[in-house]
CSV table of C-alpha atoms in Angstrom, one decimal:
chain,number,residue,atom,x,y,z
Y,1,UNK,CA,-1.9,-36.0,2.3
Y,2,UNK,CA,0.8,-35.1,-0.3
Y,3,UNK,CA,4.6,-34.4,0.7
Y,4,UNK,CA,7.3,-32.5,-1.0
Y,5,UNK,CA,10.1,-33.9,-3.1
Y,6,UNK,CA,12.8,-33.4,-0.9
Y,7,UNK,CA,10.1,-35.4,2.2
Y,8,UNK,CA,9.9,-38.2,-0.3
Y,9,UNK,CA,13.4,-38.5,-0.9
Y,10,UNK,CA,14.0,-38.7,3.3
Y,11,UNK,CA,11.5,-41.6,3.2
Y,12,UNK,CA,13.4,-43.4,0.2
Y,13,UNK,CA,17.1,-43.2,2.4
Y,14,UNK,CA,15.8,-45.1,4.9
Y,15,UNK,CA,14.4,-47.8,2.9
Y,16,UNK,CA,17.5,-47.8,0.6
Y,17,UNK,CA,16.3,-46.4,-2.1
Y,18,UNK,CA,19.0,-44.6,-4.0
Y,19,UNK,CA,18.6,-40.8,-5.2
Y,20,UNK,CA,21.0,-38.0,-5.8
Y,21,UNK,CA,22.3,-36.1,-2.4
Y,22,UNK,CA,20.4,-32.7,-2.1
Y,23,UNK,CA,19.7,-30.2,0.7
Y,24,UNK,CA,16.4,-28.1,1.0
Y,25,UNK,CA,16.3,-23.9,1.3
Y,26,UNK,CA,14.2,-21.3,1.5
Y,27,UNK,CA,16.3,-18.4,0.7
Y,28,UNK,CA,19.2,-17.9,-2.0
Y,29,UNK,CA,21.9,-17.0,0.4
Y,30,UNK,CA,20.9,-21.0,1.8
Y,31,UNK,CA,21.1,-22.2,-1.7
Y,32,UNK,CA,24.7,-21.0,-2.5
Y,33,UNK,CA,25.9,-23.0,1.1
Y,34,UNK,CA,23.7,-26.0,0.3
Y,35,UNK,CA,25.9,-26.3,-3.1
Y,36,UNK,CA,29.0,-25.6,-1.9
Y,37,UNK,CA,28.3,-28.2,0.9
Y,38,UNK,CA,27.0,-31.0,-1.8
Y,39,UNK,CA,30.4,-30.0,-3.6
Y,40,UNK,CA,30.9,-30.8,-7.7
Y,41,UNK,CA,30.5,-28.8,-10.5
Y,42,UNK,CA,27.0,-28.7,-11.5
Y,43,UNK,CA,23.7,-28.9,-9.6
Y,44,UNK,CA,20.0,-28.6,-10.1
Y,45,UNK,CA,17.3,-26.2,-8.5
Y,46,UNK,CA,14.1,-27.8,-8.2
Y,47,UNK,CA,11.2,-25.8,-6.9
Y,48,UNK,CA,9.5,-28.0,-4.0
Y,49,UNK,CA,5.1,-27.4,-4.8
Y,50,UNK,CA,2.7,-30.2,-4.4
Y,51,UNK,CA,2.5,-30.5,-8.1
Y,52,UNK,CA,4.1,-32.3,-11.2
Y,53,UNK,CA,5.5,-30.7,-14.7
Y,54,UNK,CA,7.1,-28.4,-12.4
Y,55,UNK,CA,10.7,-28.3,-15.1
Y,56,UNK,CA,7.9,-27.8,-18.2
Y,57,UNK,CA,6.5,-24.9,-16.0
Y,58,UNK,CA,10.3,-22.9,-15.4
Y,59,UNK,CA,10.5,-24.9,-12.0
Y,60,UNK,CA,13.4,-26.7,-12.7
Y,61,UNK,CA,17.0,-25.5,-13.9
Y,62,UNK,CA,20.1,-26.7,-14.3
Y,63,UNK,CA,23.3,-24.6,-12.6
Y,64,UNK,CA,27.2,-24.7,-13.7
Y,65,UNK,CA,28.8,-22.3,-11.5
Y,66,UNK,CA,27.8,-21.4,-7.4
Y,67,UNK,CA,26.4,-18.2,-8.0
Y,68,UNK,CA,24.3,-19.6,-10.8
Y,69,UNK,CA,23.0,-21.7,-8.3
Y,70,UNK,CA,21.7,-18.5,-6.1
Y,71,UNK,CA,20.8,-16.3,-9.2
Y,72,UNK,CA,18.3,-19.5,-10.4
Y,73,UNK,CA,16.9,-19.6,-6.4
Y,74,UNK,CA,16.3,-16.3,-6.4
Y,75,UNK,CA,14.2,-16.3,-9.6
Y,76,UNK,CA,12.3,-19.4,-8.4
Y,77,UNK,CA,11.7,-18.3,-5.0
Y,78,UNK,CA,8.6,-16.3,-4.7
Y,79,UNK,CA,7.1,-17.2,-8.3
Y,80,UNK,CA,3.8,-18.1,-9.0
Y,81,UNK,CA,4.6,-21.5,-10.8
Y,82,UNK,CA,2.0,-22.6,-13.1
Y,83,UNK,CA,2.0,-26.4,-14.9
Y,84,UNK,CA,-0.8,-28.7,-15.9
Y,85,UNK,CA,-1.6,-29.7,-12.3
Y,86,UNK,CA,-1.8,-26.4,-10.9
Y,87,UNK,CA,-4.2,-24.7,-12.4
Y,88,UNK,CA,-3.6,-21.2,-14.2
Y,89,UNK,CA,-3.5,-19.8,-10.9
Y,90,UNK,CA,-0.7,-21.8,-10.3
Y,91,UNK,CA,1.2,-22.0,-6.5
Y,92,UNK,CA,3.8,-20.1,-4.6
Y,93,UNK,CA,7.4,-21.5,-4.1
Y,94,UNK,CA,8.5,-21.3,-0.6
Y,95,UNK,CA,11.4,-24.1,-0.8
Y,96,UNK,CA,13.8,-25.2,-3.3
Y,97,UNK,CA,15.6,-28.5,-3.3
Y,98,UNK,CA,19.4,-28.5,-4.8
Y,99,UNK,CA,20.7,-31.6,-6.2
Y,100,UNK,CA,24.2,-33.1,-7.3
Y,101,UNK,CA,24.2,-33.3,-11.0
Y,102,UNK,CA,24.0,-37.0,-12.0
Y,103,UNK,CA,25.3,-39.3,-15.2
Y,104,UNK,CA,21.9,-39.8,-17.0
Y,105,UNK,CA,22.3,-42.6,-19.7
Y,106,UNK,CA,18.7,-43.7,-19.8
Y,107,UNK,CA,15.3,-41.7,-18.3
Y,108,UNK,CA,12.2,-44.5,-17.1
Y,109,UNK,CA,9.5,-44.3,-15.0
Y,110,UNK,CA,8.5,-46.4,-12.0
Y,111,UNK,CA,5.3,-45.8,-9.6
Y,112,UNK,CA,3.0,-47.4,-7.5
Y,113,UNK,CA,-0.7,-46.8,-6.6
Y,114,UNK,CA,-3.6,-48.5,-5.4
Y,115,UNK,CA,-5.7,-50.5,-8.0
Y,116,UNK,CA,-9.0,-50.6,-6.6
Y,117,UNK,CA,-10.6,-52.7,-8.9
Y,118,UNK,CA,-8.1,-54.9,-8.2
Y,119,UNK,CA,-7.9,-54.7,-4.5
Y,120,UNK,CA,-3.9,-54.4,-4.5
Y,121,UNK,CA,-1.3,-51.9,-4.8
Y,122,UNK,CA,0.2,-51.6,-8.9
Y,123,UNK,CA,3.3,-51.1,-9.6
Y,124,UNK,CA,3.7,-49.2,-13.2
Y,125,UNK,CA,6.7,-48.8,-15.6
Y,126,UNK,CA,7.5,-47.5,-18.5
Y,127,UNK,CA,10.9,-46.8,-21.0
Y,128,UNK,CA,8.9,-42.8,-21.7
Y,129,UNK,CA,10.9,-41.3,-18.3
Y,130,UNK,CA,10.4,-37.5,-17.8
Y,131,UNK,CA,7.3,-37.4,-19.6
Y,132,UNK,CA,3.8,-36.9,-18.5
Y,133,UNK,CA,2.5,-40.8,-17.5
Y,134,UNK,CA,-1.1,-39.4,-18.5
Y,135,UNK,CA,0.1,-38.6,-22.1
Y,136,UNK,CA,1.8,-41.6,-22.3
Y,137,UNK,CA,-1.2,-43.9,-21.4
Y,138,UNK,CA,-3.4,-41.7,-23.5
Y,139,UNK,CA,-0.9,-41.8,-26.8
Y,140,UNK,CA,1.4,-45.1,-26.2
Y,141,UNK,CA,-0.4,-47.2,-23.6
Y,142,UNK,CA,1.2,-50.2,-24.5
Y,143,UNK,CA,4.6,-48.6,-23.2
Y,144,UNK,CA,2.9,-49.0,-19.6
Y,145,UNK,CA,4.2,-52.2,-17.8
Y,146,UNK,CA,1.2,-53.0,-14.8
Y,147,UNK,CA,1.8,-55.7,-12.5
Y,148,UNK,CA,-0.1,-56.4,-9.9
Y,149,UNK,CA,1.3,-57.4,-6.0
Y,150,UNK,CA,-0.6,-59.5,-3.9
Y,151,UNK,CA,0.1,-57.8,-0.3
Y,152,UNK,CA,-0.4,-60.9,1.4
Y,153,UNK,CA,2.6,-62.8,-0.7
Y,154,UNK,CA,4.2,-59.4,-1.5
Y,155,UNK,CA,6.9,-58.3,-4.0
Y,156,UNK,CA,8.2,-61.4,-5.4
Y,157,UNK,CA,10.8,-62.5,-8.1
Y,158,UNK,CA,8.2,-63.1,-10.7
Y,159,UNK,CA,7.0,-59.4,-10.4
Y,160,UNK,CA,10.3,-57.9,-10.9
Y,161,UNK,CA,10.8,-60.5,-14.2
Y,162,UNK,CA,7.8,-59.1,-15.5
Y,163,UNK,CA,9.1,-54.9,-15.0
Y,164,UNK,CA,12.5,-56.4,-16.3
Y,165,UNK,CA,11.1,-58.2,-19.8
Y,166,UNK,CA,8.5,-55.1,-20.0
Y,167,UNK,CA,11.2,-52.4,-20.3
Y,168,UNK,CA,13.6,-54.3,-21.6
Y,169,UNK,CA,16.5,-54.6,-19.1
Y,170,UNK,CA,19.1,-57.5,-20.2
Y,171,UNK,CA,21.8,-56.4,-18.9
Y,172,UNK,CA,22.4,-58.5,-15.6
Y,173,UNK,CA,24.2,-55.8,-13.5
Y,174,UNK,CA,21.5,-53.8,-14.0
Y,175,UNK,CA,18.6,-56.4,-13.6
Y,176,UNK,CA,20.2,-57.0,-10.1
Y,177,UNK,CA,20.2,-52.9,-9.0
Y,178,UNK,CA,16.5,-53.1,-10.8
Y,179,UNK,CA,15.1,-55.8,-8.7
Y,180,UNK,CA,16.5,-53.7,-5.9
Y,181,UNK,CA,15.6,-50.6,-6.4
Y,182,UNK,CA,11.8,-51.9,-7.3
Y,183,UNK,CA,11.2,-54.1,-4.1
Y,184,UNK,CA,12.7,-51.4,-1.8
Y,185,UNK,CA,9.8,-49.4,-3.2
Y,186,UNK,CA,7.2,-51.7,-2.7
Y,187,UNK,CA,8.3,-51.5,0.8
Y,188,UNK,CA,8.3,-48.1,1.1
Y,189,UNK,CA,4.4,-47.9,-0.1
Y,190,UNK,CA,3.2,-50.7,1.8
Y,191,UNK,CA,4.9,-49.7,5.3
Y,192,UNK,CA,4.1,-45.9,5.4
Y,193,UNK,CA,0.3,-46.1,3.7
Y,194,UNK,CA,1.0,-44.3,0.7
Y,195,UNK,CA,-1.9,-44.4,-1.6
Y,196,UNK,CA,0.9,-43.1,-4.5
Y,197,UNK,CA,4.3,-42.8,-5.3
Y,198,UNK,CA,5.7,-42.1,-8.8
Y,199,UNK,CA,9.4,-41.5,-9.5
Y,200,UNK,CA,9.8,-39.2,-13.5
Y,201,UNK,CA,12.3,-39.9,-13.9
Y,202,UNK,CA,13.8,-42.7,-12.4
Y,203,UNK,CA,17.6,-42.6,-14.1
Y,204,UNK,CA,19.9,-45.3,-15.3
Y,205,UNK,CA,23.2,-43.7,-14.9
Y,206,UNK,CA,26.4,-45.0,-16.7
Y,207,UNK,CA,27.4,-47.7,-14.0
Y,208,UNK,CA,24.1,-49.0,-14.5
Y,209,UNK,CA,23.1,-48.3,-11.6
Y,210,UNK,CA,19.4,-46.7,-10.5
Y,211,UNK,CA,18.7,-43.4,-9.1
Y,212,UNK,CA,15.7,-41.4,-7.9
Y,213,UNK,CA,15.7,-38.4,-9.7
Y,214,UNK,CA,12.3,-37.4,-8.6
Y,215,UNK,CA,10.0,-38.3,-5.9
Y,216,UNK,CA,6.3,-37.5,-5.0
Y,217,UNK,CA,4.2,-39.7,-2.2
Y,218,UNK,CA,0.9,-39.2,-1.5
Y,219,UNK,CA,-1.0,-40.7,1.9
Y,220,UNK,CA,-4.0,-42.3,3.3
Y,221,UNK,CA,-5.4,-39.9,5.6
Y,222,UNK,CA,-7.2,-41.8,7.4
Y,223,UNK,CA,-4.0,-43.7,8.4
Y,224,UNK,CA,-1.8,-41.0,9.5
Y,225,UNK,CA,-2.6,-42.4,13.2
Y,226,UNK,CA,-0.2,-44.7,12.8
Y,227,UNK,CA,2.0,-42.6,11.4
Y,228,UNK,CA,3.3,-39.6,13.5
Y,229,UNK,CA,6.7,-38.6,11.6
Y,230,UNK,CA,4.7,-38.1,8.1
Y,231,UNK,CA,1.9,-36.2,9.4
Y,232,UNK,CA,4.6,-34.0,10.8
Y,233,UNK,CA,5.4,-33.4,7.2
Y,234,UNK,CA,2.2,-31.9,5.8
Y,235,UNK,CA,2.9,-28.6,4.0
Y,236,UNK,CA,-0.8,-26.6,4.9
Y,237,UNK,CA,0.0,-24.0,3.0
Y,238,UNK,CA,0.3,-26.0,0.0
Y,239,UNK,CA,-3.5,-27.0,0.8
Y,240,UNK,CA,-6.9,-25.5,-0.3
Y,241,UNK,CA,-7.4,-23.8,2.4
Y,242,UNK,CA,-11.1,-24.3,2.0
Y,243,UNK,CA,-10.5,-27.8,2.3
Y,244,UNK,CA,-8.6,-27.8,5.4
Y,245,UNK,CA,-11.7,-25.4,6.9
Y,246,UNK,CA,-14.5,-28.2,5.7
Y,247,UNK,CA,-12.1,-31.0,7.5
Y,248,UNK,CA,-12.7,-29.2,10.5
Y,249,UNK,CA,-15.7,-29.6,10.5
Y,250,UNK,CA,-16.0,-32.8,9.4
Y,251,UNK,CA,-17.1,-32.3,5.6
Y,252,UNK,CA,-15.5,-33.6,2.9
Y,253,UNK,CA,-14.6,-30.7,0.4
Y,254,UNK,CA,-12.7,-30.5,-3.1
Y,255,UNK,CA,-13.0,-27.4,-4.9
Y,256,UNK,CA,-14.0,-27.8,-8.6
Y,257,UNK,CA,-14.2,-25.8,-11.9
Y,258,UNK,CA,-17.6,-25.3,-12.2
Y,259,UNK,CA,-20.7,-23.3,-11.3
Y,260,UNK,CA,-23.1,-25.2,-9.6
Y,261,UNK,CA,-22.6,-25.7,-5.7
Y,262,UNK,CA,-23.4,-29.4,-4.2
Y,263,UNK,CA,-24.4,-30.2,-0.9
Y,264,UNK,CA,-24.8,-34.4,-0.3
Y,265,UNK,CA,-24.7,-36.9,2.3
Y,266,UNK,CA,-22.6,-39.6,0.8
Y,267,UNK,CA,-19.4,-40.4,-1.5
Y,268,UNK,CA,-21.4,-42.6,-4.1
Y,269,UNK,CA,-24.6,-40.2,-3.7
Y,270,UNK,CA,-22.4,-37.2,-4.6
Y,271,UNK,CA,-20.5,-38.8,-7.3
Y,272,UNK,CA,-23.7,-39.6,-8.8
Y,273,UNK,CA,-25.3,-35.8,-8.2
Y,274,UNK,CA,-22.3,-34.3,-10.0
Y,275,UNK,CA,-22.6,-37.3,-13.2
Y,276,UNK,CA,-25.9,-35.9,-12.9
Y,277,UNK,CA,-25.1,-32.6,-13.1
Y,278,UNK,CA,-23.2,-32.6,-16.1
Y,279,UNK,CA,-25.6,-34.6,-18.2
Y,280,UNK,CA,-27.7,-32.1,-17.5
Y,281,UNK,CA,-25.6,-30.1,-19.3
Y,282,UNK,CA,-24.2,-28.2,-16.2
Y,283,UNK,CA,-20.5,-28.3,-14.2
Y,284,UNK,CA,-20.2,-29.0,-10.2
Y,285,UNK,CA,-18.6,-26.5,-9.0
Y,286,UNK,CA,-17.2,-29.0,-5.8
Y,287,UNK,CA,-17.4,-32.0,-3.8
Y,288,UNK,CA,-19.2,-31.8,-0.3
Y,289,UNK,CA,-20.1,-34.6,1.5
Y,290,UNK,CA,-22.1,-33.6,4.7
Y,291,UNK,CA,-21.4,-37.4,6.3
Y,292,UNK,CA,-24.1,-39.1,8.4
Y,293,UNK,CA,-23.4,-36.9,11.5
Y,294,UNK,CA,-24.5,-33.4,9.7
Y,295,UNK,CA,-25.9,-30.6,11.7
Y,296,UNK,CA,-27.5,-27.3,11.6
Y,297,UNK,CA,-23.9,-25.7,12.2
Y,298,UNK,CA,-21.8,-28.3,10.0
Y,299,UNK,CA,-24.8,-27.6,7.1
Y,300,UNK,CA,-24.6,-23.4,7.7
Y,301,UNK,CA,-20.5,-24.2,7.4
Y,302,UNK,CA,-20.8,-26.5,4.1
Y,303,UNK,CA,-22.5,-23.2,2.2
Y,304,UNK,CA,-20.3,-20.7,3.8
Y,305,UNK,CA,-17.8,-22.5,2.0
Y,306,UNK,CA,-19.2,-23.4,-1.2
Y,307,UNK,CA,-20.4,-19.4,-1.5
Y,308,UNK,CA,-16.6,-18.5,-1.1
Y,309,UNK,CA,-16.4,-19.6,-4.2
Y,310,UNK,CA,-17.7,-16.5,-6.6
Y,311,UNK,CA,-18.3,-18.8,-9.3
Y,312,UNK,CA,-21.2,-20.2,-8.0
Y,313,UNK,CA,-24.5,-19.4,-9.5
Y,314,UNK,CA,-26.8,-22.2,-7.8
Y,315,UNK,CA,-26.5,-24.8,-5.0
Y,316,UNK,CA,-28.1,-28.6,-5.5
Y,317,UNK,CA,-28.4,-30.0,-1.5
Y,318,UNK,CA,-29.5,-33.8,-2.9
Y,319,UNK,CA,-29.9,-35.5,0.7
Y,320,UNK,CA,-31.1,-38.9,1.1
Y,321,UNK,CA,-32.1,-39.5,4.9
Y,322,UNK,CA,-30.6,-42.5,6.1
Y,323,UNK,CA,-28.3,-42.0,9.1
Y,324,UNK,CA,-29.2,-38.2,8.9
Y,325,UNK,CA,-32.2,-37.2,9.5
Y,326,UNK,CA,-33.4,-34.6,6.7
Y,327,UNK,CA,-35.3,-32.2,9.2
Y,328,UNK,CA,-31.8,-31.6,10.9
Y,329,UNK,CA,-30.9,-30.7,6.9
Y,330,UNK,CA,-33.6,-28.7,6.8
Y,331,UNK,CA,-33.0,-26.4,9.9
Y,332,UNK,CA,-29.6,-26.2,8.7
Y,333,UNK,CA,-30.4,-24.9,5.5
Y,334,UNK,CA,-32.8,-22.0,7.6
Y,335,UNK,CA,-29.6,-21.3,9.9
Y,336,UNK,CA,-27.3,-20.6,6.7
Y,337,UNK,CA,-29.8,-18.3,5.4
Y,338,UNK,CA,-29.5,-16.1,8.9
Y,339,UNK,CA,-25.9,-16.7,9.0
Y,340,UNK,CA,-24.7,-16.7,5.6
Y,341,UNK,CA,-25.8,-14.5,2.4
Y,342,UNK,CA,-27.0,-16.7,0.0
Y,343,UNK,CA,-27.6,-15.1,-2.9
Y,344,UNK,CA,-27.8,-18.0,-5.2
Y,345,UNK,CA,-30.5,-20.4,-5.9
Y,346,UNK,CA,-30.9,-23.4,-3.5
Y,347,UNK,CA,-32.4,-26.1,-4.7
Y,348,UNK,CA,-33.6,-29.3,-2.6
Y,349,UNK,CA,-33.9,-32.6,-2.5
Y,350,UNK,CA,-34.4,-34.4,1.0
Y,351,UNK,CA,-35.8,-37.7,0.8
Y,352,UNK,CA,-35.6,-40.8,3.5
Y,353,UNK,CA,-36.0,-40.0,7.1
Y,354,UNK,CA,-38.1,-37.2,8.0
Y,355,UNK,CA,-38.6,-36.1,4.6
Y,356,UNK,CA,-42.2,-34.9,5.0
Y,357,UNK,CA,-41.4,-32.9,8.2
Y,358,UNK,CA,-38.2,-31.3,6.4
Y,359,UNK,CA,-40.7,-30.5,3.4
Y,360,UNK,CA,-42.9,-28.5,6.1
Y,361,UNK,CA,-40.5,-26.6,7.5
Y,362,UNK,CA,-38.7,-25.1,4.6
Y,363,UNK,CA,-42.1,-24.4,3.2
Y,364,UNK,CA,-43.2,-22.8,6.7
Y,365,UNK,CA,-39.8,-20.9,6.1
Y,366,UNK,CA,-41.0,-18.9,3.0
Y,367,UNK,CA,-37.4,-18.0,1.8
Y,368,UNK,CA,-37.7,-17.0,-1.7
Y,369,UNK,CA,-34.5,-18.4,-3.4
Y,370,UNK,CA,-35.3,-22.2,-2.1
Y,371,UNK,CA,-36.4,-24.2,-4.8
Y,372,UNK,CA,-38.2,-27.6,-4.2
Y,373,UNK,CA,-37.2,-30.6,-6.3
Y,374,UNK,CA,-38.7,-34.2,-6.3
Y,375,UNK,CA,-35.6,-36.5,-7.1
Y,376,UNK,CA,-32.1,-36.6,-8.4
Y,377,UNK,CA,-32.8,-35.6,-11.7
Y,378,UNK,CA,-35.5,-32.9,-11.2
Y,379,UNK,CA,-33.0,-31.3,-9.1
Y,380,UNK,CA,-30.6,-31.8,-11.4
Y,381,UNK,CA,-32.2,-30.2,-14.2
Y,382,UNK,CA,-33.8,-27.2,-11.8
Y,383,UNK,CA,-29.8,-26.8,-10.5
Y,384,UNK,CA,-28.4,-26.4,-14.6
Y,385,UNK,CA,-31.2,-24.2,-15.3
Y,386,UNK,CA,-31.5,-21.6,-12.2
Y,387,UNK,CA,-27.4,-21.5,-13.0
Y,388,UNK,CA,-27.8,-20.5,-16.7
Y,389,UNK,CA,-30.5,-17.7,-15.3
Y,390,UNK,CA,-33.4,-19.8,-16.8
């Protein structure tokens, strides 16, 4: 689960993590009061999207004068704001988030995410503040400070020595603020499950002191239980709403760019099917994972879904019957055909538990558009070529 700017910044106060004062608004008319309250001389107007490059995109503006500070809410309110992360179709502001102005001497950036390989959170750094991280590491990678935190020691001295030498902070004032400001975030991602948080820019302002300017957090779902006043937080309209349909039924769903539809039972099987996939030479058009609890209804659901999408020219089902059984794949695939057009291709792999019985019934079935495969890659190969019209 991702959070808004403004949510992430709420989170930060109450671990002492400094940013800029700002106030939230939906409308223009809230905008002009939320400056005047802040007070000062200039603000900023940030649109609030789950979504970074959001100033690059026009999401982001700087305002001198009150009504300036309505004029640019009233142009960002309502637009379709497209950036790198978005997509070209881009997503609808609904909030913005006005800021004090704030004395910018220096721009860095400062995350943390989870390093799987490693087993431990990461913290990350870098002197290239306000530019894209991914652009950085692809171009200048050796302007990325990594250090590792052990959670069962935690942030220690030695890490924040490491950030310090890294970006090259000598000044002692603002070593002290730094060491601060970097073990307050630790805490902040280790007590509230986050599985990211990135600050671009964090801000060194002319007392040397560090400031927030930015904020995004991202969440474990899975341990939202245990957290109550986050999940309150979640935004659904700034979720696929496909997504938030599959959840429902317990199917794991990302949209994707492509043209082929995939139905699996498994993470690691479905990763492989969609590797698969495009070294066959085609594109997955999503992610489903049926889980080990998939039935004739969740199965009909899984391609009600992946038909929404109208870029879909063939469906790959690659089930391998372990906790599933692939006759109840089978049955479901017979119930989305009365329930669901599919007008695609469906090709099918079942193997594992009951494969020989689900072989029988879709061939008992006689439905026209259901094409057998023998493994992974036959399927594969059958799935590229039915979507090319082959």
């Amino acid at each position: 689960m991702n959070i808004h700017e403004y949510q992430a910044k709420q989170i930060f106060a109450k671990y002492g993590v400094p940013t800029p004062r700002g106030i939230v608004a939906n409308t223009p008319e809230q905008a002009f009061l939320n400056a005047q309250e802040l007070g000062g001389n200039i603000w900023v107007v940030k649109a609030q999207i789950h979504a970074g490059g959001r100033g690059l995109g026009g999401g982001v503006k700087l305002a001198k004068s009150l009504e300036e500070v309505k004029t640019l809410a009233s142009e960002i309110l309502g637009m379709q704001l497209v950036t790198h992360q978005t997509g070209p179709e881009g997503k609808l502001v609904q909030k913005v988030y006005i800021e004090e102005g704030a004395d910018i001497k220096d721009e860095l950036y400062l995350g943390v995410v989870l390093d799987r390989a490693k087993e431990m959170p990461v913290i990350m750094a870098s002197t290239e503040g306000g530019m894209e991280i991914e652009k950085v590491a692809e171009e200048t990678p050796e302007k990325i400070v990594k250090v590792a935190v052990d959670p069962a020691i935690g942030f220690q001295g030695f890490h924040g020595r490491e950030l310090l030498f890294g970006l090259g902070i000598t000044d002692k004032v603002e070593q002290k603020n730094f060491l601060k400001f970097a073990k307050a975030l630790y805490n902040v991602y280790m007590d509230n499950d986050a599985e990211m948080i990135e600050i671009n820019p964090l801000i060194k302002t002319g007392a040397g002191e560090f400031l927030a300017l930015d904020g995004k957090m991202g969440f474990d779902d899975s341990a939202l239980g245990r957290h109550p006043d986050i999940e309150d937080m979640r935004d659904i309209s700034e979720e696929d709403p496909d997504e938030r349909e599959a959840s429902r039924y317990g199917l794991s769903y990302v949209s994707l760019d492509g043209e082929i539809g995939c139905m699996v039972n498994g993470a690691g099987l479905a990763m492989g099917t969609m590797d698969t996939i495009n070294y066959m030479g085609g594109t997955p058009a999503n992610f489903l994972d049926v889980g080990g609890s998939a039935n004739a209804e969740t199965v009909a659901k899984g391609f009600e879904i992946i038909l929404k999408n109208p870029n879909v020219k063939a469906i790959f089902v690659n089930i391998f019957g372990g906790i599933v059984r692939c006759d109840r794949i089978a049955n479901g695939i017979l119930e989305a055909t009365k329930l669901t057009d599919v007008h695609v291709p469906v090709i099918v792999r079942l193997d594992g538990t009951n494969a020989p019985e689900a072989a029988e019934i879709l061939k008992n079935a006689g439905i026209e558009n259901v094409i057998a495969a023998t493994d992974l890659a036959d399927g594969a190969a059958k799935a590229v070529a039915a979507a090319k019209g082959e």
